[in-house]
Short mmCIF file of C-alpha atoms in Angstrom, two decimals:
data_model
loop_
_atom_site.label_atom_id
_atom_site.label_comp_id
_atom_site.label_asym_id
_atom_site.label_seq_id
_atom_site.Cartn_x
_atom_site.Cartn_y
_atom_site.Cartn_z
CA MET A 3 -16.47 -26.85 -9.36
CA THR A 4 -14.84 -27.03 -5.93
CA GLY A 5 -11.79 -28.78 -7.36
CA ILE A 6 -11.39 -26.16 -10.08
CA ALA A 7 -11.76 -23.35 -7.55
CA LEU A 8 -9.21 -24.86 -5.15
CA ALA A 9 -6.75 -25.47 -7.99
CA THR A 10 -7.10 -21.86 -9.14
CA VAL A 11 -6.61 -20.55 -5.60
CA ALA A 12 -3.54 -22.77 -5.24
CA ILE A 13 -2.01 -21.42 -8.47
CA LEU A 14 -2.69 -17.80 -7.48
CA GLY A 15 -1.33 -18.49 -4.00
CA ILE A 16 1.87 -20.14 -5.20
CA LEU A 17 2.42 -17.14 -7.47
CA VAL A 18 2.63 -14.78 -4.48
CA CYS A 19 4.16 -17.19 -1.94
CA VAL A 20 7.62 -16.25 -3.20
CA GLN A 21 7.02 -12.64 -2.23
CA PRO A 22 9.10 -11.35 0.69
CA PHE A 23 8.07 -10.54 4.21
CA THR A 24 7.42 -6.95 5.15
CA GLY A 25 7.92 -5.61 8.66
CA ASP A 26 4.78 -7.15 10.15
CA GLN A 27 5.41 -10.71 8.99
CA ALA A 28 9.09 -10.41 9.95
CA LEU A 29 8.03 -9.36 13.45
CA PHE A 30 5.63 -12.31 13.80
CA ALA A 31 8.19 -14.79 12.49
CA ALA A 32 11.03 -13.45 14.64
CA GLY A 33 8.81 -13.44 17.73
CA ALA A 34 7.55 -16.97 17.08
CA ARG A 35 11.12 -18.15 16.57
CA GLN A 36 12.11 -16.74 19.96
CA ILE A 37 9.09 -18.36 21.61
CA GLN A 38 10.12 -21.70 20.13
CA ASP A 39 13.57 -21.15 21.64
CA GLY A 40 12.08 -20.66 25.10
CA ASP A 41 11.08 -17.01 25.30
CA VAL A 42 7.70 -16.01 26.71
CA LEU A 43 5.30 -13.79 24.80
CA TYR A 44 4.97 -10.31 26.36
CA ARG A 45 7.67 -10.98 28.99
CA ASP A 46 10.53 -11.56 26.53
CA PHE A 47 8.92 -10.49 23.26
CA TRP A 48 6.25 -7.83 23.62
CA ASP A 49 3.68 -6.72 21.06
CA VAL A 50 0.24 -5.14 21.29
CA LYS A 51 -1.32 -8.01 19.34
CA GLN A 52 -3.08 -10.98 20.88
CA PRO A 53 -1.28 -14.36 20.93
CA GLY A 54 -3.16 -15.91 17.98
CA ILE A 55 -0.92 -14.57 15.22
CA TYR A 56 2.23 -15.65 17.08
CA ALA A 57 0.73 -19.09 17.68
CA PHE A 58 0.02 -19.36 13.95
CA TYR A 59 3.59 -18.47 13.00
CA LEU A 60 4.94 -20.72 15.75
CA VAL A 61 3.01 -23.74 14.45
CA GLY A 62 4.04 -22.90 10.90
CA GLY A 63 7.66 -22.47 11.88
CA MET A 64 7.73 -25.74 13.77
CA LEU A 65 6.19 -27.59 10.80
CA VAL A 66 7.88 -25.99 7.80
CA GLY A 67 10.54 -23.60 9.13
CA TYR A 68 10.71 -19.83 9.31
CA ARG A 69 11.69 -18.91 5.77
CA GLU A 70 9.32 -16.60 3.93
CA VAL A 71 8.28 -19.03 1.19
CA ALA A 72 7.70 -21.83 3.69
CA LEU A 73 5.47 -19.75 5.95
CA HIS A 74 3.54 -18.30 3.00
CA LEU A 75 2.94 -21.85 1.76
CA PHE A 76 1.82 -22.86 5.25
CA GLU A 77 -0.76 -20.06 5.17
CA LEU A 78 -1.86 -21.18 1.71
CA GLY A 79 -2.32 -24.72 2.95
CA VAL A 80 -4.42 -23.59 5.90
CA LEU A 81 -6.59 -21.38 3.69
CA LEU A 82 -7.07 -24.14 1.12
CA ALA A 83 -8.23 -26.48 3.88
CA PHE A 84 -10.62 -23.78 5.05
CA ALA A 85 -11.85 -23.32 1.47
CA ALA A 86 -12.66 -27.01 1.14
CA VAL A 87 -14.64 -27.00 4.40
CA LEU A 88 -16.33 -23.75 3.40
CA ALA A 89 -17.53 -25.17 0.09
CA SER A 90 -18.93 -28.24 1.80
CA ALA A 91 -20.62 -26.27 4.60
CA LEU A 92 -22.25 -23.81 2.19
CA LYS A 93 -23.65 -26.32 -0.29
CA PRO A 94 -27.11 -26.55 1.38
CA ARG A 95 -27.39 -22.74 1.32
CA PHE A 96 -27.60 -22.40 -2.45
CA THR A 97 -30.14 -23.48 -5.03
CA HIS A 98 -27.30 -24.44 -7.36
CA PRO A 99 -24.76 -26.60 -5.45
CA TRP A 100 -21.92 -25.62 -7.81
CA VAL A 101 -22.11 -22.06 -6.45
CA ALA A 102 -20.76 -23.31 -3.12
CA GLY A 103 -17.66 -24.50 -4.96
CA ALA A 104 -17.24 -21.07 -6.52
CA VAL A 105 -17.35 -19.19 -3.19
CA PRO A 106 -13.74 -20.07 -2.24
CA LEU A 107 -12.67 -18.60 -5.56
CA LEU A 108 -14.61 -15.41 -4.85
CA ILE A 109 -12.99 -15.13 -1.40
CA LEU A 110 -9.50 -16.63 -1.55
CA GLY A 111 -9.03 -16.24 -5.29
CA THR A 112 -9.59 -12.52 -4.86
CA TYR A 113 -7.32 -12.48 -1.80
CA TYR A 114 -4.38 -14.07 -3.57
CA ALA A 115 -4.98 -12.37 -6.91
CA THR A 116 -4.82 -8.93 -5.30
CA ALA A 117 -2.29 -9.66 -2.53
CA GLU A 118 0.78 -7.50 -2.14
CA PRO A 119 3.55 -8.55 0.26
CA LEU A 120 2.11 -6.40 3.05
CA ALA A 121 -1.25 -8.21 2.98
CA LEU A 122 -0.05 -11.79 3.38
CA GLY A 123 -0.09 -13.56 6.73
CA GLN A 124 -1.89 -10.82 8.65
CA VAL A 125 -4.32 -11.29 11.54
CA GLU A 126 -7.28 -10.11 9.48
CA SER A 127 -6.51 -12.67 6.76
CA LEU A 128 -6.79 -15.49 9.30
CA ALA A 129 -9.45 -14.31 11.75
CA GLY A 130 -12.16 -14.90 9.17
CA ILE A 131 -11.73 -18.66 9.71
CA PRO A 132 -12.91 -18.79 13.36
CA LEU A 133 -15.44 -16.03 12.68
CA PHE A 134 -17.07 -18.12 9.97
CA PHE A 135 -17.11 -21.24 12.13
CA SER A 136 -18.66 -19.32 15.02
CA LEU A 137 -21.45 -18.11 12.74
CA TRP A 138 -21.95 -21.45 11.02
CA CYS A 139 -22.06 -23.41 14.27
CA ALA A 140 -24.41 -20.86 15.83
CA VAL A 141 -26.84 -21.29 12.94
CA ARG A 142 -26.43 -25.05 12.99
CA SER A 143 -27.43 -25.04 16.66
CA VAL A 144 -30.83 -23.76 15.53
CA GLU A 145 -31.16 -26.14 12.62
CA SER A 146 -29.91 -29.30 14.33
CA THR A 147 -31.42 -31.50 17.01
CA ASN A 148 -28.02 -31.66 18.74
CA ARG A 149 -28.18 -28.05 19.87
CA ALA A 150 -25.71 -28.27 22.76
CA ARG A 151 -22.86 -29.57 20.61
CA TRP A 152 -23.19 -26.80 18.04
CA LEU A 153 -23.52 -24.10 20.68
CA PHE A 154 -20.34 -25.33 22.34
CA LEU A 155 -18.49 -25.29 19.00
CA ALA A 156 -19.85 -21.80 18.24
CA GLY A 157 -18.53 -20.61 21.59
CA MET A 158 -15.15 -22.28 21.07
CA ALA A 159 -14.74 -20.71 17.62
CA GLY A 160 -15.60 -17.35 19.17
CA GLY A 161 -12.88 -17.95 21.74
CA PHE A 162 -10.36 -18.42 18.95
CA VAL A 163 -11.51 -15.11 17.47
CA GLY A 164 -10.60 -13.48 20.79
CA VAL A 165 -7.22 -15.19 20.77
CA PHE A 166 -6.56 -13.58 17.38
CA LYS A 167 -8.13 -10.15 17.89
CA ILE A 168 -10.21 -9.00 20.84
CA VAL A 169 -11.76 -6.09 18.97
CA LEU A 170 -13.64 -8.56 16.72
CA LEU A 171 -15.59 -10.09 19.60
CA PRO A 172 -18.71 -7.89 19.11
CA ILE A 173 -19.23 -9.75 15.83
CA VAL A 174 -19.12 -13.04 17.73
CA GLY A 175 -21.70 -11.65 20.16
CA ALA A 176 -24.04 -10.96 17.25
CA PHE A 177 -23.69 -14.57 16.07
CA TRP A 178 -24.57 -15.85 19.51
CA LEU A 179 -27.68 -13.68 19.66
CA LEU A 180 -28.84 -15.28 16.43
CA ALA A 181 -28.53 -18.68 18.08
CA LEU A 182 -30.33 -17.61 21.25
CA VAL A 183 -33.31 -15.74 19.77
CA PRO A 184 -36.17 -18.19 19.09
CA THR A 185 -38.06 -18.34 15.82
CA LYS A 186 -41.75 -17.53 15.91
CA SER A 187 -43.71 -20.54 14.77
CA GLY A 188 -45.40 -20.01 11.45
CA ASN A 189 -43.40 -16.88 10.64
CA ARG A 190 -40.18 -18.23 9.25
CA SER A 191 -38.43 -17.31 6.07
CA GLN A 192 -35.88 -20.00 5.24
CA PRO A 193 -34.58 -19.79 1.67
CA THR A 194 -32.24 -22.74 2.29
CA ARG A 195 -32.58 -26.52 2.26
CA SER A 196 -32.20 -26.74 6.04
CA THR A 197 -34.97 -26.17 8.54
CA GLU A 198 -34.97 -24.75 12.02
CA SER A 199 -35.97 -27.22 14.67
CA SER A 200 -35.06 -26.80 18.28
CA ALA A 201 -35.36 -23.01 18.33
CA SER A 202 -38.90 -22.97 17.02
CA ALA A 203 -40.42 -23.36 20.45
CA PRO A 204 -40.65 -20.42 22.86
CA ALA A 205 -37.48 -20.11 24.89
CA SER A 206 -37.79 -20.58 28.64
CA PRO A 207 -35.48 -18.67 31.01
CA TYR A 208 -33.87 -21.97 31.99
CA ARG A 209 -33.11 -22.82 28.38
CA ILE A 210 -31.62 -19.40 27.69
CA VAL A 211 -29.37 -19.68 30.75
CA ARG A 212 -28.35 -23.18 29.73
CA ASP A 213 -27.56 -22.11 26.16
CA VAL A 214 -25.53 -19.12 27.32
CA ALA A 215 -23.63 -21.37 29.72
CA ILE A 216 -22.78 -23.77 26.88
CA LEU A 217 -21.59 -20.90 24.67
CA VAL A 218 -19.47 -19.47 27.46
CA ALA A 219 -18.02 -22.91 28.22
CA GLY A 220 -16.91 -23.30 24.61
CA PHE A 221 -15.59 -19.73 24.54
CA ALA A 222 -13.61 -20.33 27.72
CA LEU A 223 -11.70 -23.29 26.28
CA PRO A 224 -9.18 -21.40 24.07
CA ILE A 225 -9.30 -18.31 26.29
CA SER A 226 -8.44 -20.40 29.36
CA ALA A 227 -5.48 -21.91 27.54
CA VAL A 228 -4.11 -18.41 26.91
CA ILE A 229 -4.82 -17.31 30.48
CA ALA A 230 -3.12 -20.42 31.84
CA TYR A 231 -0.06 -19.72 29.68
CA LEU A 232 0.13 -16.10 30.82
CA ALA A 233 -0.52 -16.97 34.46
CA ALA A 234 2.16 -19.66 34.46
CA TYR A 235 4.74 -16.99 33.63
CA GLY A 236 3.19 -14.19 35.67
CA GLN A 237 2.15 -12.15 32.62
CA LEU A 238 -1.56 -11.57 33.26
CA GLU A 239 -1.12 -7.98 34.41
CA LEU A 240 1.25 -7.19 31.55
CA ALA A 241 -1.26 -8.63 29.07
CA ARG A 242 -4.09 -6.60 30.63
CA TRP A 243 -1.99 -3.43 30.38
CA THR A 244 -1.13 -4.25 26.77
CA TYR A 245 -4.70 -4.93 25.60
CA PHE A 246 -6.66 -2.33 27.53
CA ASP A 247 -4.22 0.50 28.24
CA VAL A 248 -1.62 0.57 25.50
CA THR A 249 -3.77 -0.45 22.52
CA PRO A 250 -6.44 2.30 22.90
CA ALA A 251 -3.74 4.90 23.58
CA ALA A 252 -1.66 3.76 20.59
CA THR A 253 -4.61 4.10 18.21
CA GLY A 254 -5.05 7.74 19.16
CA ILE A 255 -1.33 8.61 19.14
CA ALA A 256 -0.33 7.24 15.75
CA GLY A 257 -2.75 9.31 13.70
CA ARG A 258 -4.85 8.14 10.77
CA PRO A 259 -4.54 10.26 7.63
CA TRP A 260 -7.68 10.43 5.53
CA SER A 261 -5.61 9.63 2.47
CA ARG A 262 -4.88 6.20 3.92
CA LEU A 263 -8.61 5.54 4.28
CA THR A 264 -9.63 6.89 0.89
CA ASP A 265 -6.74 5.35 -1.05
CA GLY A 266 -7.22 1.99 0.64
CA ALA A 267 -10.98 2.02 0.10
CA PHE A 268 -10.60 2.95 -3.57
CA THR A 269 -7.92 0.33 -4.23
CA THR A 270 -9.80 -2.40 -2.38
CA GLY A 271 -13.09 -1.50 -4.02
CA ALA A 272 -11.53 -1.66 -7.48
CA ARG A 273 -9.78 -4.97 -6.86
CA TRP A 274 -12.82 -6.54 -5.19
CA ALA A 275 -15.22 -5.14 -7.79
CA VAL A 276 -16.52 -8.52 -8.99
CA PRO A 277 -17.38 -10.05 -5.57
CA LEU A 278 -18.67 -6.67 -4.35
CA ALA A 279 -21.03 -6.35 -7.32
CA LEU A 280 -22.29 -9.91 -6.87
CA ALA A 281 -22.60 -9.39 -3.11
CA THR A 282 -24.69 -6.26 -3.65
CA TYR A 283 -26.97 -8.18 -6.00
CA GLY A 284 -27.19 -11.04 -3.51
CA GLY A 285 -28.07 -8.64 -0.69
CA VAL A 286 -30.78 -6.95 -2.74
CA ARG A 287 -32.28 -10.29 -3.72
CA SER A 288 -32.28 -11.33 -0.06
CA PHE A 289 -34.77 -8.57 0.65
CA ARG A 290 -37.12 -10.28 -1.77
CA THR A 291 -36.51 -13.90 -0.83
CA GLY A 292 -36.14 -13.41 2.92
CA TRP A 293 -33.37 -13.31 5.48
CA ASP A 294 -32.50 -16.48 7.34
CA ARG A 295 -30.20 -16.46 10.35
CA PHE A 296 -27.14 -17.22 8.29
CA ARG A 297 -27.61 -14.18 6.04
CA LEU A 298 -28.44 -12.03 9.05
CA GLY A 299 -25.17 -13.18 10.60
CA LEU A 300 -23.24 -12.23 7.48
CA ALA A 301 -24.94 -8.83 7.44
CA ALA A 302 -24.10 -8.33 11.14
CA TRP A 303 -20.48 -9.27 10.38
CA ILE A 304 -20.26 -6.49 7.79
CA ALA A 305 -22.28 -3.94 9.77
CA LEU A 306 -20.28 -4.40 12.98
CA GLY A 307 -17.03 -4.77 11.08
CA ILE A 308 -17.28 -1.25 9.66
CA PRO A 309 -16.99 0.61 13.01
CA ILE A 310 -14.40 -1.95 14.16
CA PHE A 311 -12.37 -1.13 11.07
CA LEU A 312 -12.80 2.62 11.56
CA VAL A 313 -11.46 2.64 15.13
CA GLN A 314 -8.23 1.00 13.93
CA HIS A 315 -5.42 2.33 11.75
CA TRP A 316 -7.09 1.90 8.32
CA TRP A 317 -4.25 -0.17 6.85
CA ILE A 318 -5.25 -1.72 3.55
CA TYR A 319 -4.72 -5.29 4.79
CA GLN A 320 -7.40 -4.76 7.46
CA TYR A 321 -10.10 -4.86 4.78
CA ALA A 322 -9.50 -8.63 4.73
CA MET A 323 -11.84 -8.93 7.74
CA PHE A 324 -14.71 -8.50 5.22
CA PHE A 325 -13.51 -11.10 2.71
CA VAL A 326 -15.61 -14.00 3.99
CA PRO A 327 -19.03 -12.29 4.34
CA VAL A 328 -18.60 -10.38 1.08
CA GLY A 329 -17.57 -13.56 -0.73
CA ILE A 330 -20.51 -15.57 0.63
CA PHE A 331 -22.98 -12.80 -0.22
CA ALA A 332 -21.38 -12.81 -3.68
CA GLY A 333 -22.24 -16.51 -3.80
CA PHE A 334 -25.88 -15.67 -3.08
CA GLY A 335 -25.72 -13.12 -5.87
CA LEU A 336 -24.24 -15.67 -8.25
CA ASP A 337 -26.93 -18.17 -7.24
CA ALA A 338 -29.67 -15.63 -7.95
CA LEU A 339 -28.06 -14.68 -11.25
CA ALA A 340 -27.96 -18.33 -12.30
CA ASP A 341 -31.69 -18.61 -11.46
CA SER A 342 -32.63 -15.65 -13.66
CA TRP A 343 -30.02 -16.12 -16.39
CA ARG A 344 -32.34 -17.59 -19.01
CA GLY A 345 -34.89 -14.86 -18.47
CA LEU A 346 -32.40 -12.05 -19.00
CA GLY A 347 -32.46 -12.39 -22.79
CA ARG A 348 -30.33 -9.74 -24.46
CA ARG A 349 -29.45 -8.25 -21.08
CA ARG A 350 -27.03 -11.12 -20.65
CA ILE A 351 -24.64 -9.33 -22.98
CA ALA A 352 -24.75 -6.25 -20.74
CA VAL A 353 -24.13 -8.40 -17.65
CA LEU A 354 -21.14 -10.09 -19.28
CA GLY A 355 -19.82 -6.72 -20.45
CA LEU A 356 -20.13 -5.30 -16.93
CA GLY A 357 -18.32 -8.33 -15.53
CA ALA A 358 -15.52 -7.87 -18.06
CA VAL A 359 -15.08 -4.24 -16.98
CA LEU A 360 -15.20 -5.01 -13.28
CA ILE A 361 -12.59 -7.75 -13.54
CA VAL A 362 -9.99 -5.46 -15.15
CA PRO A 363 -8.35 -4.21 -11.88
CA LEU A 364 -8.19 -7.79 -10.62
CA GLY A 365 -6.63 -8.94 -13.87
CA LEU A 366 -4.10 -6.13 -13.83
CA ARG A 367 -3.01 -7.14 -10.34
CA ILE A 368 -2.58 -10.76 -11.44
CA VAL A 369 -0.50 -9.57 -14.41
CA ALA A 370 1.64 -7.44 -12.09
CA ASN A 371 2.22 -10.34 -9.69
CA THR A 372 3.08 -12.64 -12.59
CA ARG A 373 5.44 -10.08 -14.13
CA ASP A 374 7.28 -9.51 -10.84
CA VAL A 375 7.90 -13.22 -10.41
CA ALA A 376 8.65 -13.91 -14.08
CA THR A 377 11.27 -11.16 -14.31
CA HIS A 378 13.10 -12.88 -11.46
CA GLY A 379 13.22 -16.32 -13.06
CA PHE A 380 10.01 -17.33 -11.25
CA ALA A 381 12.10 -17.30 -8.06
CA LEU A 382 13.20 -20.88 -8.66
CA ASN A 383 16.63 -20.50 -7.05
CA THR A 384 18.11 -18.67 -4.09
CA ALA A 385 19.67 -15.86 -6.11
CA ASP A 386 16.42 -15.08 -7.94
CA ARG A 387 14.45 -15.09 -4.69
CA ALA A 388 16.98 -12.76 -3.10
CA ALA A 389 16.72 -10.36 -6.05
CA LEU A 390 12.92 -10.48 -5.89
CA ARG A 391 13.01 -9.70 -2.16
CA ARG A 392 15.22 -6.68 -2.65
CA ASP A 393 13.12 -5.33 -5.52
CA ALA A 394 9.73 -5.95 -3.88
CA GLU A 395 10.66 -4.78 -0.38
CA PRO A 396 13.23 -1.92 -0.28
CA ASN A 397 14.07 -2.58 3.39
CA TYR A 398 15.46 -6.00 2.51
CA ARG A 399 18.71 -4.56 1.19
CA ALA A 400 19.48 -2.86 4.51
CA ALA A 401 18.39 -5.95 6.45
CA ASP A 402 20.71 -8.18 4.41
CA ASP A 403 23.59 -5.72 4.91
CA TRP A 404 23.00 -5.85 8.68
CA ALA A 405 22.88 -9.68 8.62
CA ARG A 406 26.16 -9.83 6.69
CA TYR A 407 27.77 -7.43 9.17
CA LEU A 408 26.73 -9.63 12.12
CA ARG A 409 28.42 -12.60 10.47
CA ARG A 410 31.75 -10.78 10.29
CA SER A 411 34.50 -11.70 12.71
CA ASP A 412 34.63 -8.20 14.23
CA ALA A 413 30.89 -8.21 15.11
CA ARG A 414 30.06 -9.05 18.70
CA ALA A 415 28.24 -12.22 19.57
CA GLY A 416 25.10 -11.89 21.64
CA ASP A 417 21.62 -10.45 21.58
CA VAL A 418 20.67 -7.44 19.47
CA TYR A 419 17.90 -4.87 19.25
CA VAL A 420 16.23 -3.15 16.31
CA LEU A 421 14.49 0.21 16.58
CA GLY A 422 13.11 0.12 13.08
CA ASN A 423 11.94 -2.44 10.56
CA PRO A 424 11.84 -5.98 12.08
CA LEU A 425 13.29 -7.33 8.84
CA ASP A 426 16.68 -6.45 10.36
CA LEU A 427 15.92 -8.66 13.36
CA TYR A 428 14.43 -11.46 11.27
CA ARG A 429 17.33 -11.59 8.81
CA SER A 430 19.94 -11.39 11.57
CA GLY A 431 18.87 -14.67 13.15
CA ARG A 432 19.80 -13.16 16.51
CA ARG A 433 17.62 -12.95 19.60
CA GLN A 434 15.98 -9.63 20.48
CA SER A 435 17.00 -9.07 24.12
CA VAL A 436 14.81 -6.03 24.74
CA PRO A 437 11.19 -7.24 25.12
CA ILE A 438 9.41 -4.20 23.63
CA ASN A 439 9.86 -4.40 19.88
CA GLY A 440 11.00 -1.34 17.98
CA TRP A 441 8.41 -1.54 15.19
CA SER A 442 5.95 1.37 14.80
CA PRO A 443 7.35 3.55 17.62
CA GLU A 444 5.04 6.36 16.51
CA GLN A 445 2.24 4.44 18.24
CA TYR A 446 3.91 4.16 21.65
CA PRO A 447 2.59 6.20 24.59
CA ALA A 448 4.90 7.64 27.24
CA ASP A 449 4.77 4.64 29.58
CA VAL A 450 5.88 2.31 26.77
CA TRP A 451 8.82 4.60 26.03
CA ALA A 452 9.71 4.57 29.72
CA ARG A 453 9.72 0.77 29.78
CA LEU A 454 11.68 0.62 26.56
CA SER A 455 14.38 2.95 27.89
CA SER A 456 14.66 0.92 31.08
CA GLN A 457 14.85 -2.35 29.17
CA ILE A 458 17.62 -1.11 26.84
CA ARG A 459 19.59 0.05 29.87
CA THR A 460 19.06 -3.24 31.73
CA GLU A 461 19.42 -5.75 28.89
CA ALA A 462 22.26 -3.88 27.13
CA PRO A 463 22.07 -5.54 23.69
CA VAL A 464 25.54 -5.72 22.14
CA GLU A 465 24.44 -4.28 18.78
CA ILE A 466 21.54 -1.96 17.98
CA VAL A 467 19.91 -0.75 14.78
CA VAL A 468 18.19 2.64 14.85
CA ASP A 469 16.58 3.90 11.66
CA GLN A 470 16.08 7.59 10.93
CA PHE A 471 12.32 7.45 11.45
CA SER A 472 12.69 5.98 14.93
CA ALA A 473 15.40 8.48 15.80
CA ASP A 474 13.11 11.34 14.78
CA ILE A 475 10.28 9.90 16.89
CA MET A 476 12.59 9.58 19.90
CA ARG A 477 13.89 13.11 19.44
CA ASP A 478 10.32 14.37 19.58
CA ARG A 479 8.68 12.05 22.14
CA ALA A 480 11.42 10.27 24.07
CA PRO A 481 14.57 12.42 24.08
CA ARG A 482 15.87 10.70 27.23
CA THR A 483 15.86 7.36 25.44
CA LEU A 484 17.76 8.84 22.52
CA ARG A 485 20.32 10.48 24.83
CA MET A 486 20.79 7.21 26.69
CA ILE A 487 21.48 5.36 23.41
CA ASP A 488 23.91 8.07 22.29
CA ARG A 489 25.71 7.86 25.63
CA ARG A 490 25.99 4.07 25.85
CA TYR A 491 26.44 3.19 22.16
CA ARG A 492 28.68 4.36 19.36
CA ARG A 493 27.86 4.30 15.67
CA ILE A 494 29.89 1.81 13.67
CA GLY A 495 28.15 1.88 10.30
CA GLY A 496 24.80 1.66 8.63
CA SER A 497 22.81 0.89 5.52
CA GLY A 498 20.19 3.07 3.91
CA GLU A 499 18.45 5.08 6.63
CA ALA A 500 19.43 2.65 9.39
CA GLY A 501 22.41 3.25 11.66
CA TRP A 502 24.29 0.46 13.43
CA TYR A 503 25.44 1.01 17.00
CA ARG A 504 27.71 -1.01 19.30
CA LEU A 505 27.62 -1.06 23.08
CA ARG A 506 30.54 0.94 24.48
CA ASP A 507 30.81 -1.11 27.67
CA PRO A 508 31.53 -4.74 26.80
CA LYS A 509 30.75 -5.98 30.31
CA PRO A 510 27.48 -7.95 30.62
CA ALA A 511 24.59 -6.03 32.11
CA ALA A 512 22.83 -7.07 35.31
CA THR A 513 19.76 -9.19 34.81
CA SER A 514 16.36 -7.74 35.50
CA GLY A 515 15.29 -10.65 37.69
CA VAL A 516 12.58 -12.06 35.41
CA ASN A 517 13.95 -15.61 35.23
CA ARG A 518 14.89 -15.58 31.56
CA ARG A 519 15.55 -19.05 30.16
CA PRO A 520 18.69 -19.97 28.19
CA ARG A 521 18.22 -19.59 24.46
CA GLY A 522 18.73 -21.94 21.59
CA SER A 523 21.37 -21.43 18.91
CA ASN A 524 21.16 -18.42 16.62
CA ARG A 525 19.70 -19.09 13.22
CA VAL A 526 19.98 -17.02 10.09
CA PRO A 527 16.97 -17.48 7.78
#
């Protein structure tokens, strides 16, 4: 079953791997490309996100290159490897071992079957990997005689969660509590093949302190690597300001329309209908069969994930943080359904009919993905992929126009800046000289605008893109920045809603004294 599931996920993944980047993925890829060329995250390329997503794109870019298809395939490869480990790790949890092989299909099959370009390669799509390993290792520390090793691995996986997204750490804390709380002897409910061992005895204060120390030691390993990187380039204070000052302020400034929440919840609920229905059944059956630590951890993941989701921006791709626990609970539901299947009698027809209805939105999305690729010759050559990009992502046309302009003989050589969709930066192959990126300016508080204005003045990129949305935001929230751009740059053209501006003064600007390293050659993807 595992082989069939992985093959199905691979087919569904390949089908969408030819889809284009949107602004988020273009930002990650462009930033990772600059880091590979010697730039430093936050100092030379600033974003509110933690380093994990840039590290992922950096590794992918170094291994397979920075083209969209290559990086999408890199993500697919990572997720398939995770799926294989997931199936193996979950096998003892189910009465029917084949169910463990079906879980990757419920999780990643649904992910790729329903994926639109915006959803691919996001933090939430990847953070489930270290979250699962933190939970699994925490539970294994209770079930294994080698408790210290599993606690250390649980802590280390939790550290990687923090490297990807700090706001998810309360979920990790819940997993650790499950590992630290002892089981009362004679009052255990373990509906799995494994048994708890070392945590059955009452916990002494010394043991609790030792276990916490082991967890913290594992957690500190990836976190210390990030701190060492930031400290080596003097970026600790900038990172602190980014995570704990800018991010909370940005969430409140940007606004979160209720329509985004309701539309996203409805769409996700419809597309995830099959695993959600099975997960609900699995959760209900757990109340009858008992809750072991692993199921409690999955429930905590969902319960704590809801408020974590609600304090963010409610983008539809953020629902991916629930994929893993929902998919595993769906496995428990499928396991329970297989147990009772023979006893259902004629009700089996109703169950199959319900499944057929619930799978319709998922099937429609697969048909839509297949149609989009098929109408573009299955994106087998460069021209077909270019046409697919332009049709699937409207901003690609303007980004390609900007890239063609920069290749003209009358365009200036040097660094550029984009106040708008990062696709313009990604497609240009040029370096972004202004550290603060120009994506989502509606989220920036006043102190970010002040830094941005100062950086544009100091770095003086030779060419700038300013889209209409960003111009409107500046007119309302940062008029001084807009006046400075109007004074120092002149418009030379544009494409769509984006205007192209050239620096009036061709003389190089003074450096800002931050020890910027020389860059590698420009590359056009």
